[in-house]
């Protein structure tokens, strides 16, 4: 997980410290930033019937980052160093995206399925009251999660979310 995010990552004493690499400098992130990742190097969690890829950085209150329908957790790479200074940042690849396992197809209700997957993911990690930042489909997943499981969501920031699941 850490070495894929930043090639300069190293594992020491049960905690991974990831030094921001060149790709972060191109995006304007602080090149001297260091992320602490307590669960590195195990980036997968079995959620219901598939393996979900996730990044876990920093400490503090949980902040969950949900990518758009045309992206992966990598869309958050420039932001993770900033957010990880204050929060425990969890960035997931939803089912069939990025490094998570595929799904047979995108049938009606796939965003509700993603919200259910996210609820299970948070339950498995023992997280309640998370801050959730979702972009596009990720914002819709956040809305569906908050409606179904308000105990899991403390607050939300939604960017270009839609209110009608496709």
mmCIF file of C-alpha atoms in Angstrom:
data_model
loop_
_atom_site.group_PDB
_atom_site.id
_atom_site.type_symbol
_atom_site.label_atom_id
_atom_site.label_comp_id
_atom_site.label_asym_id
_atom_site.label_seq_id
_atom_site.Cartn_x
_atom_site.Cartn_y
_atom_site.Cartn_z
ATOM 1 C CA UNK A 1 0.000 0.000 0.000
ATOM 2 C CA UNK A 2 2.556 2.561 1.109
ATOM 3 C CA UNK A 3 5.140 1.794 -1.534
ATOM 4 C CA UNK A 4 2.485 1.943 -4.234
ATOM 5 C CA UNK A 5 1.367 5.372 -3.025
ATOM 6 C CA UNK A 6 4.910 6.673 -2.693
ATOM 7 C CA UNK A 7 7.929 4.756 -3.990
ATOM 8 C CA UNK A 8 10.034 6.154 -1.147
ATOM 9 C CA UNK A 9 7.910 4.390 1.516
ATOM 10 C CA UNK A 10 9.591 2.277 4.154
ATOM 11 C CA UNK A 11 8.374 0.026 6.947
ATOM 12 C CA UNK A 12 9.775 0.641 10.429
ATOM 13 C CA UNK A 13 8.765 -0.469 13.907
ATOM 14 C CA UNK A 14 5.214 -1.496 13.109
ATOM 15 C CA UNK A 15 4.364 1.836 11.509
ATOM 16 C CA UNK A 16 5.049 2.800 7.955
ATOM 17 C CA UNK A 17 6.422 6.218 7.229
ATOM 18 C CA UNK A 18 5.870 7.345 3.684
ATOM 19 C CA UNK A 19 8.008 10.166 2.387
ATOM 20 C CA UNK A 20 6.243 12.065 -0.353
ATOM 21 C CA UNK A 21 7.753 11.282 -3.755
ATOM 22 C CA UNK A 22 8.245 13.261 -6.947
ATOM 23 C CA UNK A 23 4.674 12.780 -8.150
ATOM 24 C CA UNK A 24 3.497 14.679 -5.074
ATOM 25 C CA UNK A 25 5.795 17.581 -5.853
ATOM 26 C CA UNK A 26 4.261 17.870 -9.315
ATOM 27 C CA UNK A 27 0.817 18.157 -7.732
ATOM 28 C CA UNK A 28 1.908 20.830 -5.274
ATOM 29 C CA UNK A 29 1.841 18.681 -2.127
ATOM 30 C CA UNK A 30 4.425 19.446 0.538
ATOM 31 C CA UNK A 31 7.506 17.423 -0.562
ATOM 32 C CA UNK A 32 8.723 17.118 3.012
ATOM 33 C CA UNK A 33 5.485 15.706 4.392
ATOM 34 C CA UNK A 34 5.510 12.330 6.098
ATOM 35 C CA UNK A 35 2.448 10.119 6.515
ATOM 36 C CA UNK A 36 2.128 7.637 9.357
ATOM 37 C CA UNK A 37 0.188 4.535 8.351
ATOM 38 C CA UNK A 38 -0.585 2.246 11.270
ATOM 39 C CA UNK A 39 -1.875 -0.705 9.229
ATOM 40 C CA UNK A 40 0.679 -0.785 6.450
ATOM 41 C CA UNK A 41 1.535 -2.899 4.502
ATOM 42 C CA UNK A 42 -1.852 -4.726 4.474
ATOM 43 C CA UNK A 43 -4.024 -2.705 2.088
ATOM 44 C CA UNK A 44 -6.963 -5.096 1.673
ATOM 45 C CA UNK A 45 -9.955 -5.959 3.816
ATOM 46 C CA UNK A 46 -12.500 -8.626 2.920
ATOM 47 C CA UNK A 47 -15.835 -6.822 2.797
ATOM 48 C CA UNK A 48 -18.816 -9.126 2.336
ATOM 49 C CA UNK A 49 -17.897 -11.080 -0.821
ATOM 50 C CA UNK A 50 -14.869 -9.196 -2.171
ATOM 51 C CA UNK A 51 -11.497 -7.712 -1.260
ATOM 52 C CA UNK A 52 -11.539 -3.929 -0.861
ATOM 53 C CA UNK A 53 -8.321 -1.990 -1.376
ATOM 54 C CA UNK A 54 -7.793 0.944 0.954
ATOM 55 C CA UNK A 55 -5.212 3.451 2.123
ATOM 56 C CA UNK A 56 -4.993 4.246 5.848
ATOM 57 C CA UNK A 57 -2.899 7.253 6.905
ATOM 58 C CA UNK A 58 -2.519 9.483 9.923
ATOM 59 C CA UNK A 59 -4.190 9.508 13.308
ATOM 60 C CA UNK A 60 -7.105 11.325 14.829
ATOM 61 C CA UNK A 61 -10.776 11.338 13.938
ATOM 62 C CA UNK A 62 -11.571 9.255 10.851
ATOM 63 C CA UNK A 63 -11.977 10.946 7.467
ATOM 64 C CA UNK A 64 -13.228 8.693 4.658
ATOM 65 C CA UNK A 65 -12.463 9.736 1.065
ATOM 66 C CA UNK A 66 -14.791 8.351 -1.634
ATOM 67 C CA UNK A 67 -13.707 8.638 -5.270
ATOM 68 C CA UNK A 68 -15.838 9.521 -8.289
ATOM 69 C CA UNK A 69 -17.214 7.067 -10.825
ATOM 70 C CA UNK A 70 -14.333 7.762 -13.197
ATOM 71 C CA UNK A 71 -11.500 7.486 -10.671
ATOM 72 C CA UNK A 72 -9.960 5.431 -7.866
ATOM 73 C CA UNK A 73 -8.540 6.234 -4.448
ATOM 74 C CA UNK A 74 -5.567 7.661 -6.358
ATOM 75 C CA UNK A 75 -7.656 10.774 -7.021
ATOM 76 C CA UNK A 76 -6.992 11.723 -3.388
ATOM 77 C CA UNK A 77 -3.181 11.292 -3.435
ATOM 78 C CA UNK A 78 -2.454 15.062 -3.538
ATOM 79 C CA UNK A 79 -4.770 15.662 -0.560
ATOM 80 C CA UNK A 80 -3.847 12.780 1.734
ATOM 81 C CA UNK A 81 -0.661 14.396 3.161
ATOM 82 C CA UNK A 82 -2.604 17.508 4.132
ATOM 83 C CA UNK A 83 -5.573 15.683 5.677
ATOM 84 C CA UNK A 84 -3.366 13.101 7.445
ATOM 85 C CA UNK A 85 -1.813 15.844 9.573
ATOM 86 C CA UNK A 86 -5.125 16.098 11.431
ATOM 87 C CA UNK A 87 -7.206 12.993 10.647
ATOM 88 C CA UNK A 88 -6.991 9.264 10.214
ATOM 89 C CA UNK A 89 -7.540 9.215 6.451
ATOM 90 C CA UNK A 90 -9.170 6.191 4.817
ATOM 91 C CA UNK A 91 -9.311 6.226 1.018
ATOM 92 C CA UNK A 92 -10.952 3.187 -0.555
ATOM 93 C CA UNK A 93 -11.243 1.746 -4.037
ATOM 94 C CA UNK A 94 -14.920 0.891 -4.354
ATOM 95 C CA UNK A 95 -15.998 -2.495 -5.726
ATOM 96 C CA UNK A 96 -14.745 -2.922 -9.336
ATOM 97 C CA UNK A 97 -12.480 0.134 -9.174
ATOM 98 C CA UNK A 98 -8.710 0.341 -8.938
ATOM 99 C CA UNK A 99 -7.190 -2.471 -6.915
ATOM 100 C CA UNK A 100 -10.422 -3.803 -5.394
ATOM 101 C CA UNK A 101 -11.939 -7.008 -6.722
ATOM 102 C CA UNK A 102 -14.219 -6.734 -9.778
ATOM 103 C CA UNK A 103 -17.985 -7.084 -9.826
ATOM 104 C CA UNK A 104 -19.927 -9.034 -12.464
ATOM 105 C CA UNK A 105 -21.454 -5.847 -13.845
ATOM 106 C CA UNK A 106 -22.962 -2.508 -12.926
ATOM 107 C CA UNK A 107 -26.601 -3.455 -12.362
ATOM 108 C CA UNK A 108 -29.210 -1.063 -10.999
ATOM 109 C CA UNK A 109 -28.521 -0.431 -7.339
ATOM 110 C CA UNK A 110 -24.739 -0.623 -7.543
ATOM 111 C CA UNK A 111 -24.349 2.613 -5.559
ATOM 112 C CA UNK A 112 -26.552 1.219 -2.779
ATOM 113 C CA UNK A 113 -24.323 -1.866 -2.835
ATOM 114 C CA UNK A 114 -21.272 0.416 -2.520
ATOM 115 C CA UNK A 115 -22.872 2.156 0.486
ATOM 116 C CA UNK A 116 -23.541 -1.209 2.110
ATOM 117 C CA UNK A 117 -19.938 -2.245 1.413
ATOM 118 C CA UNK A 118 -18.710 0.969 3.024
ATOM 119 C CA UNK A 119 -20.863 0.376 6.114
ATOM 120 C CA UNK A 120 -19.390 -3.119 6.463
ATOM 121 C CA UNK A 121 -15.866 -1.731 5.943
ATOM 122 C CA UNK A 122 -16.346 0.846 8.713
ATOM 123 C CA UNK A 123 -17.912 -1.761 11.014
ATOM 124 C CA UNK A 124 -14.953 -4.102 10.477
ATOM 125 C CA UNK A 125 -12.550 -1.301 11.425
ATOM 126 C CA UNK A 126 -14.678 -0.333 14.440
ATOM 127 C CA UNK A 127 -15.292 3.173 13.117
ATOM 128 C CA UNK A 128 -18.346 5.278 13.959
ATOM 129 C CA UNK A 129 -18.916 8.989 13.502
ATOM 130 C CA UNK A 130 -16.608 9.417 10.515
ATOM 131 C CA UNK A 131 -16.252 12.536 8.461
ATOM 132 C CA UNK A 132 -16.935 11.595 4.847
ATOM 133 C CA UNK A 133 -15.750 13.445 1.735
ATOM 134 C CA UNK A 134 -17.298 12.136 -1.470
ATOM 135 C CA UNK A 135 -16.904 13.253 -5.067
ATOM 136 C CA UNK A 136 -19.640 12.537 -7.651
ATOM 137 C CA UNK A 137 -20.638 8.855 -7.258
ATOM 138 C CA UNK A 138 -18.625 8.876 -4.028
ATOM 139 C CA UNK A 139 -20.838 11.703 -2.764
ATOM 140 C CA UNK A 140 -23.924 9.691 -3.619
ATOM 141 C CA UNK A 141 -22.485 6.704 -1.747
ATOM 142 C CA UNK A 142 -21.934 9.021 1.244
ATOM 143 C CA UNK A 143 -25.576 10.177 1.117
ATOM 144 C CA UNK A 144 -26.834 6.596 0.922
ATOM 145 C CA UNK A 145 -24.557 5.574 3.804
ATOM 146 C CA UNK A 146 -25.763 8.446 5.996
ATOM 147 C CA UNK A 147 -29.409 7.610 5.265
ATOM 148 C CA UNK A 148 -28.974 3.911 6.034
ATOM 149 C CA UNK A 149 -26.459 4.136 8.902
ATOM 150 C CA UNK A 150 -26.401 7.615 10.487
ATOM 151 C CA UNK A 151 -24.279 6.238 13.349
ATOM 152 C CA UNK A 152 -21.354 5.881 10.943
ATOM 153 C CA UNK A 153 -21.379 9.478 9.665
ATOM 154 C CA UNK A 154 -20.532 12.529 11.761
ATOM 155 C CA UNK A 155 -20.415 14.979 8.850
ATOM 156 C CA UNK A 156 -20.163 15.021 5.069
ATOM 157 C CA UNK A 157 -18.673 17.159 2.341
ATOM 158 C CA UNK A 158 -20.222 16.327 -1.018
ATOM 159 C CA UNK A 159 -18.729 17.508 -4.311
ATOM 160 C CA UNK A 160 -20.952 17.118 -7.396
ATOM 161 C CA UNK A 161 -23.001 14.345 -5.802
ATOM 162 C CA UNK A 162 -26.235 13.329 -7.470
ATOM 163 C CA UNK A 163 -29.404 12.512 -5.563
ATOM 164 C CA UNK A 164 -30.782 9.942 -7.990
ATOM 165 C CA UNK A 165 -28.769 6.743 -8.094
ATOM 166 C CA UNK A 166 -28.424 5.523 -11.662
#
